[in-house]
Amino acid sequence: MENGVAISSRGLVKTFDTREGTVRAVDGLDLTVRRGETFGLIGPDGAGKTTATRVILGLLRRSAGESHILGYDSMRDTYEIRERVGYIAQQFALPADLTVMENMRFFASVQGVSRREQARRIPELLGFAGLSAFGDRLAGRLSGGMKKKLALACSLVHEPQVLMLDEPTLGVDPVSRREFWEMLGDLRAEKGVTIFFCTPYMDEAERCDWVGLIYEGCLIAHDSPEAIKKKVPGRLLEFTPSDFVPAWRAVEEMDGVLEVQTYGAMLHVFVDDVARRREEIETAMATQGITCQGTREIEPRMEEAFISLIRRQ
Amino acid sequence: MRKRFKRIGALIQKESIQIVRDWRTLLMVLLLPVLEMFLFAYAVSLTVDHIPTAVADMSMDSQSQAFVNALIASGYFDVETYVADEKAAVRAIDEGQVRAGIVIPPDFSARVARGDAQVLVLLDGSDSSTVSSGYSAALAVAQARGMELVVEKVNRMGMGALGGGPSGDVTALPIATSMRVLYNPARDDMIFVVPGLTAILLQVMAIGQAAVAVVRERELGVDEQILISPARPLEILVGKMAPNLVLIVVDMLIIVLFGIFWFGVPFRGNPWVFGWLSLLFIVSGLGLGLLISTVAKTQKQAQQITMLFMMLCMLLTGLIYPREPMPLLVRAVGNLIPATYFVRIARGIITKGVGVSFMWRDVAILVGYSVLVMVLAATTFKKRLD
């Protein structure tokens, strides 16, 4: 077992046989997550995030390649992995007809946590999740955000070293989302838990130590967020043109413009030299009778980086 | 090892909480069998009496009239009309005016004196209950009077008697009918029905509970969260089955006690033997339910398949309709249902009071069935999603 590596995969492949033929949901995935790190697997719908996560966990049969968690092989040492890892599935569903307390006790007992330890950990975790007052509420009667927090609490009751979350904040309101990430932050700081999560939300990638951009089954980037954002060449100009489509067409053709992305009613233009090209663009727009509003340079974010990287595939 | 017990304990506890919390379903599982028993007792009649009958008395002497009177006195035949001859009687049945016909040939008294009197009984073949009842009753009366009875089944719509031409051959009637008469001299339906009904009800309940328990979790996605725990597939299986086994055993006690104390069904055999065998039988039912759960993708599908099973149980296990006259293929399908064997075992123990040695074949098959079905079910419980 390599020291310091919590999760790893080499050339991971997962194929499904469907009516339309064989689908390669995961196509040669190489990733490494170090202990104590927060790793984000970022990618659009259908990129293979959930499938990859499930294969690494041993919930799906691996078609080819290697995958390990804490040195244990996903296929051979499935139960060892399950004793040391906490997981919240995308369609996470806890038994809705059990109360919060019963759920916690069930997951604790099934993980072999002793009665004494349960008495200590369960109140602590419920407090941590803000659910102390809801011990006797049926799990099905909780709000969406609270259900997720309960799922988190249940997945932590056996003090796992690795936590794997599949789109944990999907469909959760912004306030609960922030609370959820605060909880994870505390977890990381206090217990040094390795956190691996999948998300289609690019802004959540900013919270990671390390990011894997996944597209069509393999990683197109595997780096820190800053490094990924730097991969996009040039500097980023943003403005709102009064006449969208002609502006877009015109700007794309101009010299020094490396890439144009649309963002709502705004154009994001990657240029090689901000000062020079800004003037040129404004002039070009003016000649066409298009005004530019709110022109400014912005820092490229994960979204822009991602779109740029995908385009280059 | 202790961890294994802890895991199984947690799974059993969870399943039990879920069963009890769903009190509506719990109530149904416990009370539905009682309701069905009441339906069978008071709404459904397996014995048909007061059968509308046409009489063709071609002798019109004291003996023939005495015979007809004996038939009427038995309560099973109500003479609707007097007709001239056999043909007229058949026509009366065809037209639906009557459901049975009695034809007494001429010189009846003389033949009775000689000891070779024959009476022809025509029975509406489209209704097997009528046939069974009519046959039993007429036979009883005839035997009491020491004469031979020729029985014909006449198919309505003039399609001719079953198994032969219009004038018909003598059709063999099932042995089960006489068995009924043997052990059920007062021919009280519920005594006959309760043991077999117990089997069917337990079968359907066990299958339904097992199938739904598994499919419901799969439908909601709960199964993935349980799968990610270190619980082994076998442990998950035991955790699901144990509480449901207890539930169905409670059901069995309710049904049997109700049968004994309300309907007055005599329990002639050994209750302990019955208890153990019924446990075995319930296990086979649960196993079948688990197998169904591997095929059914949604709860609705599971329910539909359970319904289908209920139909098959009602028709093919020998509860109502005897199995002997069934075509080979149909009987083979019935052989695949565990209830078929338990109906015999239940009747054997409760109604006849026989020991296991008389039914060892059925018991052996039930044991083999339970083991097979459980093994199959266990292999379908995987430790992965695919």
XYZ file of C-alpha atoms in Angstrom:
699
model
C 0.000 0.000 0.000
C 1.481 3.269 -1.068
C 1.850 5.604 1.856
C -0.170 8.699 1.645
C -2.463 7.563 -1.145
C -6.083 7.140 -0.205
C -7.706 6.415 -3.556
C -6.151 5.479 -6.843
C -7.132 4.123 -10.202
C -5.099 3.169 -13.248
C -6.677 2.673 -16.636
C -10.071 2.072 -15.078
C -12.638 0.897 -17.572
C -16.296 0.151 -17.104
C -18.477 -0.992 -19.954
C -22.195 -1.660 -20.034
C -23.958 -3.896 -22.490
C -27.072 -2.149 -23.637
C -29.525 -2.692 -26.435
C -27.679 -0.122 -28.500
C -24.397 -1.900 -28.058
C -21.544 -1.657 -25.583
C -21.211 1.648 -23.772
C -17.857 2.659 -22.300
C -19.005 4.728 -19.368
C -15.515 4.923 -17.909
C -12.738 4.815 -20.446
C -9.260 4.607 -19.014
C -9.478 6.686 -15.857
C -6.253 7.480 -13.996
C -6.572 9.332 -10.766
C -4.808 9.665 -7.424
C -6.174 11.103 -4.207
C -3.799 11.623 -1.314
C -4.721 11.095 2.298
C -6.440 14.040 3.933
C -7.065 15.665 0.585
C -10.346 16.955 -0.712
C -10.753 15.780 -4.258
C -13.471 16.870 -6.658
C -14.480 14.852 -9.675
C -16.031 17.510 -11.848
C -17.860 16.917 -15.058
C -21.135 17.295 -16.915
C -24.025 14.860 -16.799
C -23.207 11.513 -18.281
C -19.465 12.022 -18.071
C -19.099 8.931 -15.937
C -18.718 10.360 -12.429
C -21.231 8.147 -10.685
C -20.109 5.058 -12.546
C -16.458 5.687 -11.722
C -17.279 6.250 -8.061
C -19.320 3.075 -7.857
C -16.651 0.982 -9.525
C -13.935 2.298 -7.216
C -16.177 1.462 -4.268
C -16.837 -2.002 -5.583
C -20.534 -1.438 -6.128
C -20.181 -2.153 -9.824
C -18.054 -4.775 -11.451
C -14.836 -3.392 -12.895
C -14.342 -4.162 -16.586
C -10.610 -3.468 -16.774
C -7.803 -1.613 -15.043
C -7.035 -1.173 -11.362
C -8.674 0.688 -8.537
C -7.807 0.836 -4.849
C -9.036 2.557 -1.735
C -6.575 2.668 1.162
C -4.622 0.010 -0.613
C -7.539 -2.391 -0.798
C -8.555 -3.612 -4.223
C -12.096 -2.634 -5.180
C -13.093 -6.058 -6.363
C -11.179 -8.365 -4.050
C -11.377 -6.543 -0.735
C -14.864 -5.169 -1.045
C -15.867 -5.639 2.596
C -12.641 -4.150 3.968
C -13.379 -1.085 1.911
C -16.944 -0.915 3.161
C -15.793 -0.958 6.753
C -13.500 2.013 6.241
C -15.353 4.175 3.783
C -18.459 6.307 4.127
C -20.599 6.818 1.039
C -23.588 8.890 0.098
C -25.114 7.718 -3.164
C -26.516 10.108 -5.706
C -29.983 8.697 -5.272
C -29.219 8.422 -1.619
C -32.184 7.065 0.211
C -32.267 6.229 3.848
C -35.127 4.063 5.105
C -37.867 6.665 5.304
C -39.959 4.795 7.855
C -37.188 4.756 10.442
C -36.646 7.724 12.703
C -33.451 9.767 12.662
C -32.246 7.977 15.779
C -33.183 4.545 14.444
C -31.347 5.254 11.230
C -28.199 6.279 13.066
C -28.362 3.219 15.303
C -28.959 0.929 12.363
C -25.981 2.148 10.377
C -23.819 2.142 13.475
C -24.788 -1.420 14.418
C -24.434 -2.768 10.934
C -20.937 -1.293 10.904
C -20.164 -3.035 14.154
C -19.859 0.062 16.302
C -20.129 -0.945 19.957
C -23.010 0.245 22.116
C -20.726 2.421 24.183
C -19.199 4.062 21.156
C -22.651 4.610 19.692
C -23.737 6.418 22.837
C -20.823 8.740 22.384
C -20.765 9.273 18.645
C -24.433 9.468 17.733
C -25.335 12.547 19.817
C -22.118 14.183 18.639
C -22.899 13.539 14.992
C -26.502 14.625 15.330
C -25.319 17.850 16.914
C -22.780 18.260 14.172
C -25.524 17.841 11.581
C -27.928 20.115 13.410
C -30.393 17.283 13.892
C -30.280 16.859 17.662
C -33.842 18.041 18.073
C -35.135 15.668 15.415
C -34.142 12.334 16.878
C -37.663 10.954 16.796
C -38.707 12.398 13.459
C -39.259 9.899 10.666
C -36.488 10.233 8.106
C -39.049 10.579 5.351
C -40.462 13.677 7.028
C -37.230 15.671 6.920
C -36.577 18.445 4.430
C -34.252 17.737 1.523
C -31.309 19.498 3.102
C -31.829 17.748 6.409
C -32.029 14.378 4.722
C -28.629 14.976 3.194
C -27.204 15.955 6.543
C -28.644 12.837 8.076
C -27.089 10.809 5.292
C -23.781 12.469 6.079
C -24.128 11.717 9.775
C -24.987 8.071 9.053
C -22.032 7.726 6.731
C -19.676 9.054 9.424
C -20.881 6.990 12.362
C -18.193 4.353 11.900
C -15.429 6.979 11.705
C -14.344 6.209 8.154
C -10.994 7.350 6.824
C -12.408 8.125 3.428
C -15.693 9.760 2.561
C -17.122 9.440 -0.939
C -20.004 11.651 -1.930
C -21.864 11.485 -5.212
C -23.350 14.896 -6.029
C -24.064 15.568 -2.386
C -25.625 18.977 -2.865
C -27.832 18.203 -5.822
C -31.249 19.715 -5.342
C -30.342 21.306 -2.032
C -31.115 24.937 -1.291
C -28.140 27.357 -1.203
C -28.245 27.824 2.553
C -28.227 24.116 3.293
C -25.552 23.729 0.667
C -23.282 26.144 2.468
C -23.975 24.468 5.798
C -23.153 21.119 4.274
C -19.768 22.344 3.020
C -19.034 23.936 6.359
C -19.659 20.581 7.965
C -17.281 18.937 5.541
C -14.710 21.618 6.191
C -14.868 20.962 9.925
C -14.529 17.266 9.253
C -11.420 17.771 7.233
C -9.833 20.068 9.750
C -10.569 17.971 12.820
C -10.324 14.421 11.624
C -8.190 14.517 8.525
C -10.765 12.566 6.544
C -10.073 12.160 2.855
C -13.031 13.526 0.957
C -13.864 12.501 -2.581
C -16.893 14.014 -4.198
C -18.534 14.228 -7.603
C -20.298 17.324 -8.720
C -21.503 19.045 -11.852
C -21.275 22.388 -10.045
C -18.084 24.068 -11.161
C -18.007 26.461 -8.248
C -17.711 23.572 -5.822
C -14.478 22.668 -7.534
C -12.951 25.788 -6.022
C -13.252 24.165 -2.613
C -11.000 21.236 -3.486
C -7.332 20.658 -2.972
C -7.241 18.705 -6.155
C -9.596 18.458 -9.102
C -10.235 15.851 -11.780
C -12.104 17.105 -14.812
C -13.914 14.157 -16.292
C -15.390 14.155 -19.755
C -16.746 11.147 -21.625
C -15.251 8.632 -19.276
C -11.711 9.894 -18.802
C -9.911 12.753 -17.142
C -9.005 15.713 -19.265
C -7.318 17.444 -16.344
C -5.965 16.269 -13.009
C -4.535 19.179 -11.066
C -5.129 21.839 -8.465
C -7.871 24.346 -9.238
C -5.399 27.159 -9.756
C -3.291 25.127 -12.129
C -6.333 24.183 -14.151
C -7.507 27.724 -14.439
C -4.057 28.710 -15.651
C -4.339 26.149 -18.405
C -6.617 28.439 -20.264
C -4.406 30.623 -22.435
C -4.677 34.378 -22.366
C -6.599 36.778 -20.189
C -10.342 37.055 -19.896
C -12.456 40.008 -20.974
C -16.132 40.196 -20.230
C -18.712 42.553 -21.711
C -22.376 42.755 -22.610
C -22.984 43.661 -26.277
C -26.166 45.420 -27.263
C -26.533 43.175 -30.283
C -25.486 39.697 -29.270
C -25.103 37.504 -32.335
C -23.328 39.932 -34.684
C -20.982 40.897 -31.839
C -20.185 37.278 -31.208
C -19.536 36.572 -34.862
C -17.380 39.624 -35.271
C -15.268 39.126 -32.169
C -14.491 35.521 -33.035
C -12.802 36.572 -36.250
C -10.600 39.202 -34.692
C -6.855 39.017 -34.248
C -5.532 38.065 -30.853
C -8.781 36.546 -29.799
C -8.029 33.021 -28.617
C -11.470 31.883 -27.653
C -14.977 33.242 -27.198
C -17.484 31.803 -24.750
C -21.032 32.895 -24.154
C -22.303 33.484 -20.651
C -25.927 34.434 -20.570
C -26.134 37.781 -22.317
C -22.435 38.355 -21.935
C -19.433 37.422 -23.989
C -16.294 36.022 -22.423
C -13.353 36.686 -24.683
C -9.915 35.193 -24.127
C -7.293 37.539 -25.537
C -3.503 37.496 -25.593
C -3.077 41.153 -24.618
C -5.818 42.783 -22.609
C -4.977 46.420 -23.093
C -4.488 46.233 -26.845
C -7.342 43.929 -27.719
C -9.825 45.668 -25.468
C -9.507 48.809 -27.480
C -9.628 46.923 -30.743
C -12.786 45.128 -29.748
C -14.520 48.268 -28.610
C -13.612 49.984 -31.838
C -14.768 47.052 -33.924
C -18.056 46.963 -32.100
C -18.553 50.682 -32.478
C -18.118 50.506 -36.250
C -20.949 48.005 -36.333
C -23.091 50.186 -34.171
C -22.863 47.855 -31.203
C -22.269 49.254 -27.759
C -20.331 47.339 -25.094
C -21.413 47.563 -21.539
C -19.589 46.539 -18.378
C -16.364 45.715 -20.130
C -13.826 44.455 -17.665
C -11.156 41.868 -17.133
C -12.133 38.944 -14.928
C -10.353 35.980 -13.480
C -11.115 32.818 -15.406
C -13.149 30.456 -13.287
C -13.469 26.686 -13.430
C -16.337 26.923 -15.851
C -14.368 28.802 -18.411
C -11.399 26.542 -17.923
C -13.543 23.479 -18.272
C -15.302 24.609 -21.423
C -12.021 25.594 -22.930
C -10.465 22.248 -22.117
C -13.417 20.327 -23.494
C -13.299 22.271 -26.706
C -9.752 21.217 -27.183
C -10.631 17.518 -27.063
C -18.231 -13.683 14.256
C -19.698 -11.386 16.852
C -19.727 -8.694 14.236
C -21.761 -10.929 11.978
C -24.422 -11.371 14.643
C -24.402 -7.680 15.321
C -24.977 -7.005 11.646
C -27.772 -9.552 11.323
C -29.296 -8.216 14.532
C -29.259 -4.672 13.172
C -30.840 -5.794 9.902
C -33.562 -7.786 11.660
C -34.298 -4.872 13.954
C -34.584 -2.481 11.035
C -36.914 -4.782 9.107
C -39.063 -5.359 12.185
C -39.411 -1.650 12.860
C -40.431 -1.120 9.263
C -43.016 -3.894 9.352
C -44.605 -2.641 12.551
C -44.529 0.978 11.519
C -46.493 0.191 8.381
C -49.481 -0.715 10.497
C -51.914 -0.615 7.612
C -50.147 -3.396 5.759
C -49.612 -5.245 9.020
C -53.311 -5.143 9.758
C -54.109 -6.397 6.301
C -51.687 -9.271 6.535
C -53.168 -10.358 9.834
C -56.846 -9.796 9.111
C -57.195 -10.555 5.428
C -56.961 -14.306 5.954
C -59.735 -14.130 8.534
C -61.835 -12.133 6.108
C -61.265 -14.696 3.400
C -62.246 -17.495 5.714
C -65.508 -15.732 6.432
C -66.089 -15.273 2.743
C -65.556 -18.932 2.106
C -67.774 -19.931 4.975
C -70.739 -17.722 4.391
C -70.584 -16.439 0.872
C -69.212 -19.297 -1.139
C -70.964 -22.594 -1.146
C -69.185 -25.613 -2.417
C -72.113 -27.860 -1.818
C -74.950 -27.265 -4.118
C -78.272 -28.405 -2.891
C -81.828 -27.846 -4.028
C -80.715 -28.579 -7.561
C -83.587 -27.929 -9.958
C -84.408 -31.314 -11.412
C -86.572 -32.814 -14.130
C -87.981 -36.257 -13.451
C -88.862 -38.725 -16.190
C -90.598 -41.519 -14.375
C -91.488 -44.122 -16.930
C -92.693 -46.646 -14.379
C -94.940 -44.595 -12.192
C -95.136 -47.347 -9.607
C -94.672 -47.392 -5.858
C -90.933 -48.095 -6.016
C -90.191 -45.371 -8.517
C -92.187 -42.835 -6.595
C -90.487 -43.873 -3.361
C -87.131 -43.313 -5.015
C -88.079 -39.892 -6.275
C -89.397 -38.982 -2.839
C -86.141 -40.129 -1.241
C -84.244 -37.845 -3.582
C -86.463 -34.914 -2.724
C -86.239 -35.681 0.976
C -82.432 -35.512 0.841
C -82.778 -31.837 0.100
C -80.437 -32.011 -2.846
C -83.009 -32.224 -5.594
C -85.965 -29.954 -6.167
C -88.295 -31.371 -8.772
C -89.200 -28.554 -11.115
C -90.969 -30.517 -13.762
C -92.026 -33.965 -14.800
C -91.039 -34.922 -18.340
C -91.821 -37.827 -20.574
C -88.472 -39.454 -21.250
C -84.714 -39.136 -21.290
C -84.654 -36.968 -24.387
C -87.060 -34.531 -22.841
C -84.944 -34.424 -19.681
C -81.808 -33.637 -21.667
C -83.682 -30.917 -23.498
C -84.803 -29.434 -20.185
C -81.192 -29.275 -19.042
C -80.104 -27.807 -22.375
C -82.662 -25.083 -22.130
C -81.451 -24.262 -18.629
C -84.777 -25.027 -17.079
C -83.221 -27.574 -14.750
C -79.681 -28.607 -13.816
C -80.309 -32.317 -13.292
C -82.548 -35.023 -14.590
C -83.674 -38.319 -13.117
C -84.781 -40.976 -15.574
C -86.423 -44.071 -14.182
C -86.954 -46.814 -16.777
C -90.212 -48.790 -17.050
C -90.778 -51.904 -14.904
C -88.906 -50.330 -12.039
C -90.598 -52.279 -9.254
C -90.070 -55.565 -11.004
C -86.388 -54.799 -11.491
C -85.957 -53.766 -7.896
C -87.390 -57.090 -6.832
C -84.958 -58.851 -9.141
C -82.070 -56.743 -7.896
C -80.979 -55.209 -11.184
C -82.727 -51.858 -11.108
C -80.977 -48.919 -12.718
C -81.667 -45.220 -12.504
C -80.202 -42.673 -14.866
C -79.050 -39.408 -13.356
C -78.305 -36.596 -15.752
C -76.141 -33.771 -14.373
C -75.384 -30.349 -15.826
C -71.719 -30.819 -16.702
C -70.944 -27.134 -17.003
C -70.955 -26.753 -13.266
C -68.610 -29.113 -11.507
C -69.990 -28.239 -8.101
C -73.405 -29.398 -9.220
C -71.896 -32.522 -10.617
C -70.067 -33.366 -7.393
C -73.006 -32.611 -5.167
C -75.560 -34.233 -7.376
C -73.482 -37.321 -7.797
C -72.825 -37.723 -4.094
C -76.435 -37.231 -3.167
C -77.882 -39.475 -5.811
C -75.310 -42.120 -5.045
C -76.104 -42.044 -1.377
C -79.786 -42.435 -2.016
C -79.288 -45.149 -4.582
C -76.906 -47.146 -2.442
C -79.318 -46.927 0.420
C -81.795 -48.564 -1.808
C -79.322 -51.060 -3.146
C -79.318 -50.150 -6.736
C -76.912 -49.254 -9.430
C -76.614 -45.743 -10.515
C -75.762 -44.698 -13.993
C -74.554 -41.189 -14.177
C -74.185 -38.969 -17.152
C -72.876 -35.496 -17.508
C -74.762 -33.473 -19.985
C -73.099 -30.472 -21.475
C -75.294 -27.458 -21.838
C -75.914 -26.087 -25.308
C -76.500 -29.575 -26.494
C -72.875 -30.298 -27.115
C -73.190 -33.796 -25.846
C -72.059 -35.422 -22.666
C -68.419 -35.138 -21.744
C -66.279 -38.004 -22.859
C -68.665 -39.503 -25.333
C -71.591 -39.212 -27.686
C -74.936 -37.648 -26.907
C -76.199 -40.707 -25.136
C -73.014 -40.570 -23.130
C -70.682 -43.021 -21.524
C -70.523 -43.393 -17.832
C -68.061 -40.753 -16.780
C -65.644 -41.497 -14.005
C -66.013 -39.023 -11.219
C -63.086 -38.016 -9.015
C -62.093 -39.914 -5.929
C -61.734 -36.699 -3.955
C -65.498 -36.463 -3.879
C -65.876 -39.702 -2.030
C -63.021 -38.718 0.256
C -65.067 -35.786 1.210
C -67.997 -37.987 2.012
C -65.800 -40.324 4.022
C -64.293 -37.804 6.412
C -66.987 -35.282 6.175
C -70.147 -37.182 6.781
C -72.121 -34.086 7.628
C -70.495 -32.515 4.620
C -69.722 -29.326 6.429
C -67.885 -27.214 3.914
C -65.657 -25.330 6.304
C -64.166 -28.480 7.748
C -63.137 -29.383 4.275
C -62.012 -25.945 3.287
C -60.104 -24.595 6.290
C -57.019 -26.823 6.154
C -56.545 -26.275 2.451
C -57.376 -22.595 2.718
C -54.741 -22.249 5.418
C -52.183 -23.488 2.960
C -53.204 -21.130 0.203
C -53.415 -18.072 2.438
C -50.025 -18.699 3.999
C -48.508 -19.274 0.595
C -49.792 -16.067 -0.902
C -48.966 -13.993 2.178
C -45.432 -15.315 2.372
C -44.736 -14.695 -1.295
C -46.266 -11.247 -1.254
C -44.425 -10.082 1.846
C -41.050 -11.344 0.733
C -41.300 -9.920 -2.758
C -42.517 -6.507 -1.699
C -39.992 -6.190 1.113
C -37.106 -6.475 -1.299
C -38.526 -4.641 -4.278
C -39.682 -1.675 -2.230
C -36.159 -0.929 -1.117
C -34.781 -1.347 -4.563
C -37.374 0.996 -5.981
C -36.429 3.712 -3.509
C -32.717 3.263 -3.894
C -32.304 2.331 -0.252
C -30.660 -0.885 -1.285
C -27.540 0.946 -2.431
C -27.016 2.509 0.996
C -27.453 -0.864 2.659
C -25.178 -2.491 0.149
C -22.347 -0.138 0.977
C -22.371 -1.431 4.536
C -20.233 -4.458 5.309
C -23.349 -6.637 5.495
C -22.936 -9.833 3.505
C -25.698 -10.755 1.033
C -26.697 -13.726 3.156
C -27.035 -11.495 6.198
C -29.236 -9.079 4.285
C -31.353 -12.036 3.244
C -31.759 -13.354 6.784
C -32.482 -9.854 8.020
C -35.349 -9.569 5.575
C -36.766 -13.023 6.062
C -36.680 -13.516 9.817
C -39.213 -10.835 10.780
C -41.478 -11.796 7.903
C -41.299 -15.422 8.981
C -42.483 -14.455 12.439
C -45.268 -12.399 10.910
C -46.559 -15.230 8.764
C -46.328 -17.700 11.637
C -48.549 -15.362 13.648
C -50.867 -15.375 10.652
C -50.922 -19.147 10.663
C -51.817 -19.257 14.339
C -54.619 -16.790 13.778
C -56.046 -18.803 10.904
C -55.826 -22.164 12.641
C -57.185 -20.898 15.963
C -60.018 -19.170 14.171
C -60.783 -22.331 12.289
C -60.860 -24.381 15.446
C -62.734 -22.066 17.747
C -65.057 -20.224 15.430
C -65.777 -22.694 12.693
C -65.410 -25.744 14.860
C -62.891 -27.451 12.623
C -61.594 -30.460 14.526
C -57.814 -30.664 14.765
C -57.276 -34.375 14.754
C -53.528 -34.587 14.264
C -50.389 -33.603 16.115
C -50.136 -29.797 16.445
C -46.367 -29.838 16.904
C -45.838 -31.728 13.688
C -48.171 -29.349 11.971
C -46.320 -26.395 13.438
C -42.913 -27.526 12.200
C -44.198 -28.463 8.780
C -45.994 -25.174 8.397
C -42.758 -23.412 9.323
C -41.051 -25.277 6.533
C -43.830 -24.392 4.187
C -43.701 -20.694 5.053
C -39.963 -20.692 4.422
C -40.578 -22.090 0.958
C -43.116 -19.349 0.337
C -40.707 -16.641 1.470
C -38.016 -18.079 -0.746
C -40.347 -18.002 -3.709
C -41.144 -14.393 -2.913
C -37.456 -13.595 -2.932
C -37.044 -15.212 -6.320
C -39.931 -13.163 -7.621
C -38.224 -10.052 -6.280
C -35.283 -10.682 -8.559
C -37.576 -10.549 -11.564
C -39.898 -7.747 -10.543
C -38.495 -4.270 -11.038
C -41.226 -2.348 -9.297
C -43.604 -2.988 -6.440
C -46.486 -3.035 -8.857
C -44.910 -5.849 -10.798
C -44.297 -7.750 -7.605
C -47.953 -7.363 -6.679
C -49.114 -8.511 -10.091
C -46.982 -11.616 -9.966
C -48.284 -12.356 -6.483
C -51.839 -12.021 -7.802
C -51.036 -14.471 -10.539
C -49.748 -16.874 -7.954
C -52.885 -16.533 -5.937
C -54.961 -17.457 -8.971
C -52.787 -20.473 -9.639
C -53.044 -21.512 -6.019
C -56.791 -21.307 -6.018
C -57.140 -23.319 -9.170
C -54.336 -25.810 -9.343
C -53.443 -26.945 -5.861
C -56.434 -29.124 -5.202
C -58.073 -26.733 -2.807
C -61.377 -26.534 -4.620
C -60.944 -28.483 -7.798
C -59.520 -31.971 -7.542
C -56.234 -32.458 -9.346
C -56.702 -35.960 -10.675
C -58.833 -35.090 -13.688
C -56.514 -32.260 -14.720
C -54.500 -32.689 -17.910
C -50.886 -33.708 -17.361
C -49.423 -30.350 -18.273
C -51.745 -28.471 -15.968
C -51.072 -30.866 -13.159
C -47.327 -30.367 -13.710
C -47.745 -26.636 -13.199
C -49.582 -27.377 -9.989
C -46.665 -29.547 -8.917
C -44.435 -26.505 -8.984
C -46.456 -24.773 -6.298
C -45.465 -25.670 -2.741
C -49.039 -25.155 -1.585
C -50.077 -28.207 -3.558
C -48.122 -30.390 -1.173
C -49.041 -28.506 1.929
C -52.739 -28.675 1.127
C -52.406 -32.418 1.311
C -50.279 -32.247 4.453
C -52.667 -29.827 6.142
C -55.665 -31.929 5.292
C -53.795 -35.019 6.362
C -52.939 -33.683 9.773
C -55.972 -31.587 10.576
C -58.809 -33.459 8.974
C -57.545 -37.007 8.905
C -55.185 -36.968 11.853
C -52.505 -39.039 10.148
C -48.841 -38.991 11.004
C -45.860 -37.889 8.915
C -45.145 -41.403 7.760
C -48.277 -41.304 5.653
C -47.222 -38.130 3.952
C -43.483 -38.565 3.802
C -43.384 -37.997 0.082
C -45.057 -34.615 0.339
C -42.885 -33.672 3.300
C -39.720 -34.665 1.474
C -40.682 -32.633 -1.546
C -41.450 -29.645 0.654
C -38.059 -29.913 2.352
C -36.275 -30.147 -0.968
C -38.297 -27.272 -2.370
C -37.503 -24.988 0.581
C -33.801 -25.721 0.441
C -33.636 -25.245 -3.313
C -35.597 -22.047 -3.292
C -33.562 -20.552 -0.459
C -30.284 -21.431 -2.132
C -31.449 -19.874 -5.370
C -32.647 -16.768 -3.579
C -29.353 -16.454 -1.711
C -27.340 -16.545 -4.905
C -29.424 -13.784 -6.390
C -28.602 -11.472 -3.489
C -25.445 -9.930 -4.806
C -22.818 -7.895 -3.071
C -22.713 -5.473 -5.982
C -25.276 -3.530 -7.947
C -24.558 -5.584 -11.031
